Amino acid sequence: MPASPSTASRSTRCSTRAGCPTPTSRSPSWAWAQTPRSLDGSGPLPTLYAALYLETIAFMCEQMGVTYDEVRPDHKVVPASRDLDVAAGHIAAGTVGSTEWRWHAIVDGKPFLTLAIIWTMEPDLPQYAGRDEWTIHFKGKPEMIVTLNLVEPDEPGVRTTAGQYVTAGPALRAIEAVVAAPAGIFEPPVFAPFRMDR
């Protein structure tokens, strides 16, 4: 029986990457430099990220023929261990330096699939040092861990980042298949999908 994807996580080291939210931004999508208690799990940030990422859990479970009972949030805020002066601005010690947005799809009272989005301004902290950008941990028979890291382009004069390529590329590549498909919601074909034995 194939293993089930139980954990998928993305880790981004914002202190060294372009395009990360800035501490001075007024957008609800940032958390840097706020007091940790201001992110209690019920404000605009959890709502925003749920809107962005819960469709990923829904799509994955649907493709595997799994109906989950609920999705449980399990978020964590890590205060900055020291004053940080990064490309995005100043983050005072004790304010938000890292965020871990995590959701568990619950089946029969147990987590079946977990999605975690981790952003940090302190990639040298023990819990973040050496982490891969994407990690998928399959628990089952066989158990597997798949990692993926992006390599930034080294072409002179090219300002497009690897993250921008990987974001725009699939959407552009899908245009031809979507246009050729019949009316309705287009879903990519899945060969021999996961089947859960209860």
CSV table of C-alpha atoms in Angstrom, one decimal:
chain,number,residue,atom,x,y,z
A,1,MET,CA,0.0,0.0,0.0
A,2,PRO,CA,1.4,3.4,-0.9
A,3,ALA,CA,2.3,5.7,1.9
A,4,SER,CA,0.0,8.6,2.7
A,5,PRO,CA,1.4,12.2,2.7
A,6,SER,CA,1.2,13.1,6.3
A,7,THR,CA,3.3,16.2,6.5
A,8,ALA,CA,4.2,18.9,3.9
A,9,SER,CA,6.1,21.9,5.0
A,10,ARG,CA,7.7,24.9,3.3
A,11,SER,CA,10.4,26.9,5.1
A,12,THR,CA,11.4,30.4,3.8
A,13,ARG,CA,14.4,32.3,5.1
A,14,CYS,CA,13.0,35.8,4.6
A,15,SER,CA,16.1,37.7,5.9
A,16,THR,CA,17.9,36.7,2.7
A,17,ARG,CA,15.1,36.6,0.1
A,18,ALA,CA,13.6,39.3,-2.0
A,19,GLY,CA,9.8,39.7,-1.9
A,20,CYS,CA,9.2,38.9,1.7
A,21,PRO,CA,6.8,41.1,3.7
A,22,THR,CA,8.4,44.1,5.3
A,23,PRO,CA,8.2,45.1,9.0
A,24,THR,CA,6.8,48.5,8.0
A,25,SER,CA,4.1,47.3,5.6
A,26,ARG,CA,0.5,47.9,6.5
A,27,SER,CA,-0.7,44.9,4.6
A,28,PRO,CA,-2.5,42.2,6.8
A,29,SER,CA,-0.2,39.6,5.3
A,30,TRP,CA,2.8,40.4,7.4
A,31,ALA,CA,3.6,39.6,11.0
A,32,TRP,CA,7.2,40.8,11.5
A,33,ALA,CA,7.9,43.1,14.5
A,34,GLN,CA,4.4,42.7,16.0
A,35,THR,CA,4.0,41.6,19.6
A,36,PRO,CA,3.6,37.8,19.7
A,37,ARG,CA,0.3,38.1,21.7
A,38,SER,CA,-1.2,40.1,18.9
A,39,LEU,CA,-1.3,37.0,16.8
A,40,ASP,CA,-3.6,34.8,18.9
A,41,GLY,CA,-5.0,32.7,16.1
A,42,SER,CA,-8.3,34.6,15.7
A,43,GLY,CA,-7.3,37.8,13.8
A,44,PRO,CA,-6.9,38.7,10.2
A,45,LEU,CA,-3.7,36.9,9.6
A,46,PRO,CA,-4.9,33.4,10.4
A,47,THR,CA,-8.1,34.1,8.3
A,48,LEU,CA,-6.0,35.3,5.4
A,49,TYR,CA,-3.6,32.3,5.4
A,50,ALA,CA,-6.5,29.9,5.8
A,51,ALA,CA,-8.1,31.4,2.7
A,52,LEU,CA,-4.8,31.0,0.8
A,53,TYR,CA,-3.7,27.5,1.9
A,54,LEU,CA,-6.7,25.4,3.1
A,55,GLU,CA,-7.7,24.8,-0.6
A,56,THR,CA,-4.4,22.9,-0.9
A,57,ILE,CA,-5.5,20.5,1.8
A,58,ALA,CA,-8.9,20.2,0.3
A,59,PHE,CA,-7.5,19.5,-3.2
A,60,MET,CA,-5.0,16.9,-2.0
A,61,CYS,CA,-7.6,15.0,0.1
A,62,GLU,CA,-10.1,15.1,-2.7
A,63,GLN,CA,-7.5,13.7,-5.2
A,64,MET,CA,-6.8,10.8,-2.8
A,65,GLY,CA,-10.5,10.1,-2.2
A,66,VAL,CA,-10.2,11.0,1.5
A,67,THR,CA,-12.9,13.0,3.3
A,68,TYR,CA,-11.6,14.7,6.4
A,69,ASP,CA,-13.7,15.5,9.4
A,70,GLU,CA,-12.2,18.9,10.2
A,71,VAL,CA,-9.1,21.0,9.8
A,72,ARG,CA,-7.4,22.0,13.0
A,73,PRO,CA,-5.1,25.1,13.1
A,74,ASP,CA,-1.9,24.7,15.0
A,75,HIS,CA,0.0,27.9,14.6
A,76,LYS,CA,3.1,29.1,16.4
A,77,VAL,CA,4.9,32.5,16.7
A,78,VAL,CA,8.6,32.6,17.6
A,79,PRO,CA,9.9,35.9,19.0
A,80,ALA,CA,13.1,37.3,17.6
A,81,SER,CA,16.0,36.3,19.9
A,82,ARG,CA,17.8,39.6,19.3
A,83,ASP,CA,17.5,42.9,17.5
A,84,LEU,CA,17.5,42.2,13.8
A,85,ASP,CA,18.4,44.7,11.1
A,86,VAL,CA,17.5,43.0,7.8
A,87,ALA,CA,16.9,44.1,4.3
A,88,ALA,CA,13.2,44.5,5.1
A,89,GLY,CA,13.8,46.7,8.1
A,90,HIS,CA,14.3,46.6,11.9
A,91,ILE,CA,12.8,43.9,14.1
A,92,ALA,CA,13.2,44.4,17.8
A,93,ALA,CA,14.1,41.5,20.1
A,94,GLY,CA,11.0,39.9,21.6
A,95,THR,CA,8.7,40.9,18.7
A,96,VAL,CA,7.7,38.4,15.9
A,97,GLY,CA,10.8,37.0,14.2
A,98,SER,CA,9.3,33.8,12.8
A,99,THR,CA,5.9,32.4,12.1
A,100,GLU,CA,4.8,28.8,11.7
A,101,TRP,CA,1.3,28.5,10.1
A,102,ARG,CA,0.2,24.9,10.4
A,103,TRP,CA,-3.1,23.0,9.7
A,104,HIS,CA,-4.0,19.3,10.3
A,105,ALA,CA,-6.7,17.5,8.2
A,106,ILE,CA,-8.3,15.2,10.8
A,107,VAL,CA,-9.6,11.8,9.8
A,108,ASP,CA,-11.1,9.5,12.4
A,109,GLY,CA,-9.8,11.7,15.2
A,110,LYS,CA,-6.1,11.6,14.0
A,111,PRO,CA,-4.1,13.9,11.7
A,112,PHE,CA,-4.1,12.5,8.2
A,113,LEU,CA,-2.4,15.4,6.4
A,114,THR,CA,-0.5,18.4,7.8
A,115,LEU,CA,0.5,21.5,5.9
A,116,ALA,CA,3.0,23.9,7.4
A,117,ILE,CA,4.2,27.2,6.1
A,118,ILE,CA,7.2,28.5,8.0
A,119,TRP,CA,8.7,32.0,7.6
A,120,THR,CA,11.7,33.1,9.6
A,121,MET,CA,13.9,36.1,9.8
A,122,GLU,CA,16.4,34.1,11.9
A,123,PRO,CA,17.4,31.1,9.7
A,124,ASP,CA,20.3,30.4,12.1
A,125,LEU,CA,18.0,29.4,15.0
A,126,PRO,CA,18.5,25.7,15.9
A,127,GLN,CA,15.0,24.8,14.8
A,128,TYR,CA,15.4,26.4,11.4
A,129,ALA,CA,19.1,26.0,10.6
A,130,GLY,CA,19.7,23.7,7.7
A,131,ARG,CA,16.1,23.2,6.8
A,132,ASP,CA,15.2,22.5,3.2
A,133,GLU,CA,12.8,24.9,1.5
A,134,TRP,CA,10.2,22.2,0.9
A,135,THR,CA,9.9,18.9,2.8
A,136,ILE,CA,7.2,16.2,2.3
A,137,HIS,CA,7.2,13.4,4.8
A,138,PHE,CA,5.2,10.3,3.8
A,139,LYS,CA,4.4,7.9,6.7
A,140,GLY,CA,3.4,4.4,5.7
A,141,LYS,CA,5.0,1.6,3.8
A,142,PRO,CA,7.5,2.6,2.7
A,143,GLU,CA,8.1,5.7,4.7
A,144,MET,CA,9.7,8.5,2.7
A,145,ILE,CA,11.0,12.0,3.1
A,146,VAL,CA,11.2,14.2,-0.1
A,147,THR,CA,13.0,17.5,-0.1
A,148,LEU,CA,13.2,20.3,-2.7
A,149,ASN,CA,15.4,23.4,-2.8
A,150,LEU,CA,15.4,26.1,-5.4
A,151,VAL,CA,18.5,27.4,-7.1
A,152,GLU,CA,18.6,31.1,-7.9
A,153,PRO,CA,19.4,32.0,-11.6
A,154,ASP,CA,22.9,33.1,-12.2
A,155,GLU,CA,22.3,34.7,-15.5
A,156,PRO,CA,23.7,38.3,-15.7
A,157,GLY,CA,21.0,40.9,-15.7
A,158,VAL,CA,18.2,38.5,-14.8
A,159,ARG,CA,16.1,39.8,-11.9
A,160,THR,CA,13.5,37.0,-11.9
A,161,THR,CA,13.9,34.8,-8.8
A,162,ALA,CA,13.6,31.0,-8.7
A,163,GLY,CA,10.4,31.5,-6.6
A,164,GLN,CA,8.9,33.7,-9.3
A,165,TYR,CA,9.6,31.1,-11.9
A,166,VAL,CA,8.2,28.3,-9.9
A,167,THR,CA,5.0,30.3,-9.2
A,168,ALA,CA,4.3,31.6,-12.6
A,169,GLY,CA,5.6,28.6,-14.6
A,170,PRO,CA,2.9,26.1,-13.8
A,171,ALA,CA,0.1,28.7,-14.4
A,172,LEU,CA,1.5,29.6,-17.8
A,173,ARG,CA,2.1,26.0,-18.7
A,174,ALA,CA,-1.5,25.1,-17.8
A,175,ILE,CA,-3.1,27.5,-20.2
A,176,GLU,CA,-3.0,25.2,-23.2
A,177,ALA,CA,-4.5,22.3,-21.3
A,178,VAL,CA,-7.2,24.4,-19.7
A,179,VAL,CA,-8.3,26.0,-22.9
A,180,ALA,CA,-8.5,22.6,-24.6
A,181,ALA,CA,-10.6,21.1,-21.8
A,182,PRO,CA,-14.4,20.9,-21.8
A,183,ALA,CA,-16.4,23.5,-19.9
A,184,GLY,CA,-16.3,23.1,-16.1
A,185,ILE,CA,-13.7,22.8,-13.4
A,186,PHE,CA,-10.5,21.4,-14.8
A,187,GLU,CA,-8.7,18.9,-12.7
A,188,PRO,CA,-5.4,17.2,-13.7
A,189,PRO,CA,-5.6,13.5,-14.2
A,190,VAL,CA,-4.3,11.2,-11.5
A,191,PHE,CA,-3.0,7.8,-12.2
A,192,ALA,CA,-3.4,5.1,-9.5
A,193,PRO,CA,-4.3,7.4,-6.7
A,194,PHE,CA,-3.8,6.7,-3.0
A,195,ARG,CA,-6.4,4.5,-1.4
A,196,MET,CA,-6.9,4.4,2.4
A,197,ASP,CA,-7.7,1.1,4.0
A,198,ARG,CA,-9.6,1.7,7.3
